[in-house]
PDB file of C-alpha atoms in Angstrom:
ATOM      1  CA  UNK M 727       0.000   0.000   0.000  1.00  0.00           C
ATOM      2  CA  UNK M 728       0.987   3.592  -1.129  1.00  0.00           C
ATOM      3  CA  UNK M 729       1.733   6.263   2.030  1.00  0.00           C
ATOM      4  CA  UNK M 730      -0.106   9.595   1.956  1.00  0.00           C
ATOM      5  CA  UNK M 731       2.891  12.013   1.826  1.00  0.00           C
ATOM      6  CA  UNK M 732       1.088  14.980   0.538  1.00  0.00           C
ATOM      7  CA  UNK M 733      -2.493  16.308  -0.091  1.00  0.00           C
ATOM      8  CA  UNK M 734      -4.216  14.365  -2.702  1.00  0.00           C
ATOM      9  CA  UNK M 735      -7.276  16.710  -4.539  1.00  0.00           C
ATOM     10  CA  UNK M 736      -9.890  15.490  -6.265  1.00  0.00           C
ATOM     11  CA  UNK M 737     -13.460  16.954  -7.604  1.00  0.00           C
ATOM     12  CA  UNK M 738     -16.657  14.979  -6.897  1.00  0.00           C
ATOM     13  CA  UNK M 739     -20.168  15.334  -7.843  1.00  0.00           C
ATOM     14  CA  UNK M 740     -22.813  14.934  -5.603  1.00  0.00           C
ATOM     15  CA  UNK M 741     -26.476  15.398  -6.756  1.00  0.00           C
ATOM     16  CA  UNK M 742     -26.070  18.258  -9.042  1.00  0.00           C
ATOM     17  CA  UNK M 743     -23.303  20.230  -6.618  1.00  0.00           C
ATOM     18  CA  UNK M 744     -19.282  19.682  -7.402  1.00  0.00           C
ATOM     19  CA  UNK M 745     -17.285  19.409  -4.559  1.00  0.00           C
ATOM     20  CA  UNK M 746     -13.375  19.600  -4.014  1.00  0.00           C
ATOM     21  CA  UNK M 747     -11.928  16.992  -1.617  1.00  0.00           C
ATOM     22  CA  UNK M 748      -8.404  17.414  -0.378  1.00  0.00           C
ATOM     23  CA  UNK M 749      -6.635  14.473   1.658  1.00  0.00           C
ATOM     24  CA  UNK M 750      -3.932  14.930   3.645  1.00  0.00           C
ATOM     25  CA  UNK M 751      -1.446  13.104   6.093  1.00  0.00           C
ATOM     26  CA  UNK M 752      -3.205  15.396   8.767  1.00  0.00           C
ATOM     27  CA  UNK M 753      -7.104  14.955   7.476  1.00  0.00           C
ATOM     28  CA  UNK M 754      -9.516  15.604   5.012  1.00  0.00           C
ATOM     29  CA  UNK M 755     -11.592  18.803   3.793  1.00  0.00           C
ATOM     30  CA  UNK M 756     -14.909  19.122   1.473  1.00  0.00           C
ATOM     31  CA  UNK M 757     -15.588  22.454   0.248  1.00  0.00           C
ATOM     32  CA  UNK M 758     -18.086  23.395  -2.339  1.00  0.00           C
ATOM     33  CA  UNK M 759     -16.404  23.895  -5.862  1.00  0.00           C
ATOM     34  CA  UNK M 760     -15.666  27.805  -6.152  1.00  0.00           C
ATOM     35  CA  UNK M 761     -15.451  28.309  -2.108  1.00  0.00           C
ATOM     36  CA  UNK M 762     -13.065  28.330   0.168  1.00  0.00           C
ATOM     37  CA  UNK M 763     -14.503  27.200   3.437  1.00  0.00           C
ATOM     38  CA  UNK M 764     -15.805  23.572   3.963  1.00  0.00           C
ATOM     39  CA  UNK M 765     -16.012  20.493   6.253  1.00  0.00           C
ATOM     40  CA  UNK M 766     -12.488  19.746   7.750  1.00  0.00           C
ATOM     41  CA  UNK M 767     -11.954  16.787   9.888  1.00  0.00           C
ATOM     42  CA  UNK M 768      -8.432  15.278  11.106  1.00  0.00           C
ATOM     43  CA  UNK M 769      -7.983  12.300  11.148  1.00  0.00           C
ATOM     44  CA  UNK M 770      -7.476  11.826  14.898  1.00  0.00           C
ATOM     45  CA  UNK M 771     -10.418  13.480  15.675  1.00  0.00           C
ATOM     46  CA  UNK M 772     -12.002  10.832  13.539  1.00  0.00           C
ATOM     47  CA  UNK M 773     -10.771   8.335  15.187  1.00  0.00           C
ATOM     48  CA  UNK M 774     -11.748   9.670  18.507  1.00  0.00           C
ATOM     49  CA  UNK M 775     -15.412   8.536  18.655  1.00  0.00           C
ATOM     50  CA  UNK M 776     -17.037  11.399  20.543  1.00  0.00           C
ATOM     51  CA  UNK M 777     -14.198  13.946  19.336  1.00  0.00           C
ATOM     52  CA  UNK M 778     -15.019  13.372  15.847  1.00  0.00           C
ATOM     53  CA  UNK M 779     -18.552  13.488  16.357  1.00  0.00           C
ATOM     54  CA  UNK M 780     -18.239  17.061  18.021  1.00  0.00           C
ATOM     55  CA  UNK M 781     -15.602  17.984  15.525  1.00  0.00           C
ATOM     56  CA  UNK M 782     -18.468  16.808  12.535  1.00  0.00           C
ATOM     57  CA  UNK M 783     -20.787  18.727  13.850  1.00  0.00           C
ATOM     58  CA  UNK M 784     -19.037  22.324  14.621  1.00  0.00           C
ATOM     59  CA  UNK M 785     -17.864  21.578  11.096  1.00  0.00           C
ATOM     60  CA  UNK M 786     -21.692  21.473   9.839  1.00  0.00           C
ATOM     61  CA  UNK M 787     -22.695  24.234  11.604  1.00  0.00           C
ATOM     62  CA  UNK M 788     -19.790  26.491  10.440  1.00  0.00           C
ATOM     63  CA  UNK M 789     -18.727  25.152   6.304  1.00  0.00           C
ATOM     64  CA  UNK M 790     -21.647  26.323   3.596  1.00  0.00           C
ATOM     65  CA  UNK M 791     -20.643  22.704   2.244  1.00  0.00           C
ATOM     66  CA  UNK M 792     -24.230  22.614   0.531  1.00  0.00           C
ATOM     67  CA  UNK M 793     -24.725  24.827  -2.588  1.00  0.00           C
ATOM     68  CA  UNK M 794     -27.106  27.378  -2.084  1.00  0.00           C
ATOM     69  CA  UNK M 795     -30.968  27.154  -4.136  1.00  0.00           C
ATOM     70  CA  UNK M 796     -32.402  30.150  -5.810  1.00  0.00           C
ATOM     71  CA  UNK M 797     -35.114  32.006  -4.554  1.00  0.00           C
ATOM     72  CA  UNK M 798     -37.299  31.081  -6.692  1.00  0.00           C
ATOM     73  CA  UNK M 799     -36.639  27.292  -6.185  1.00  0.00           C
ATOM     74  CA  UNK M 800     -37.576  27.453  -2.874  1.00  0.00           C
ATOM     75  CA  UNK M 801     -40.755  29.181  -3.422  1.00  0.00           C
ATOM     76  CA  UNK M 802     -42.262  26.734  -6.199  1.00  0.00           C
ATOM     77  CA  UNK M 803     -41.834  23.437  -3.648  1.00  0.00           C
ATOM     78  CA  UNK M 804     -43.846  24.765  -1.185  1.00  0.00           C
ATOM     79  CA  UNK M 805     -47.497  23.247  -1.073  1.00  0.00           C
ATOM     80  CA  UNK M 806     -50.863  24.802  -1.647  1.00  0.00           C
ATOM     81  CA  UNK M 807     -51.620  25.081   2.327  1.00  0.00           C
ATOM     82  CA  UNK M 808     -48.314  26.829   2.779  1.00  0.00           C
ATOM     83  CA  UNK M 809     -48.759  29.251   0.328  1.00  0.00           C
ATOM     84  CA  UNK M 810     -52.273  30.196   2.027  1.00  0.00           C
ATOM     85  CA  UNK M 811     -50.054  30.836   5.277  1.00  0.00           C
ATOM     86  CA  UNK M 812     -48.616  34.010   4.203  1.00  0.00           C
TER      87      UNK M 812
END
């Protein structure tokens, strides 16, 4: 098997959103094609158990890692009793 010596990039598609993931010796990071903030987790933290899952989840709350929808998207999903709400 091959070491990791340096970061390793690669773009990935999920749904319709692209996605640059970057592994490294120290961990790995998701960011949304075009941004520079994402989802970074190292690997010890992984390991951890509980540190990982604390280190997931201030990671979700901070990294825009999910593209954003347009305005109107948003609007034209929402049912018939919703619309009658505002």
């Amino acid at each position: 098997m091959t070491e990791l010596k340096s970061a390793l990039s690669r773009e990935l598609t999920v749904g319709k959103a692209k996605y640059k993931l970057t592994v490294s010796p120290q961990g790995f990071k998701l960011v949304l094609k075009g941004k520079r903030n994402g989802l970074e987790i190292a690997w010890h933290d992984l390991i951890n158990g509980d540190a990982a899952m604390a280190v997931a989840l201030r990671a979700s709350l901070q990294a825009p890692i999910t593209p954003a929808q347009s305005h109107a998207v948003r609007n034209s999903k929402k049912s018939p009793a919703a619309k009658r709400l505002h």
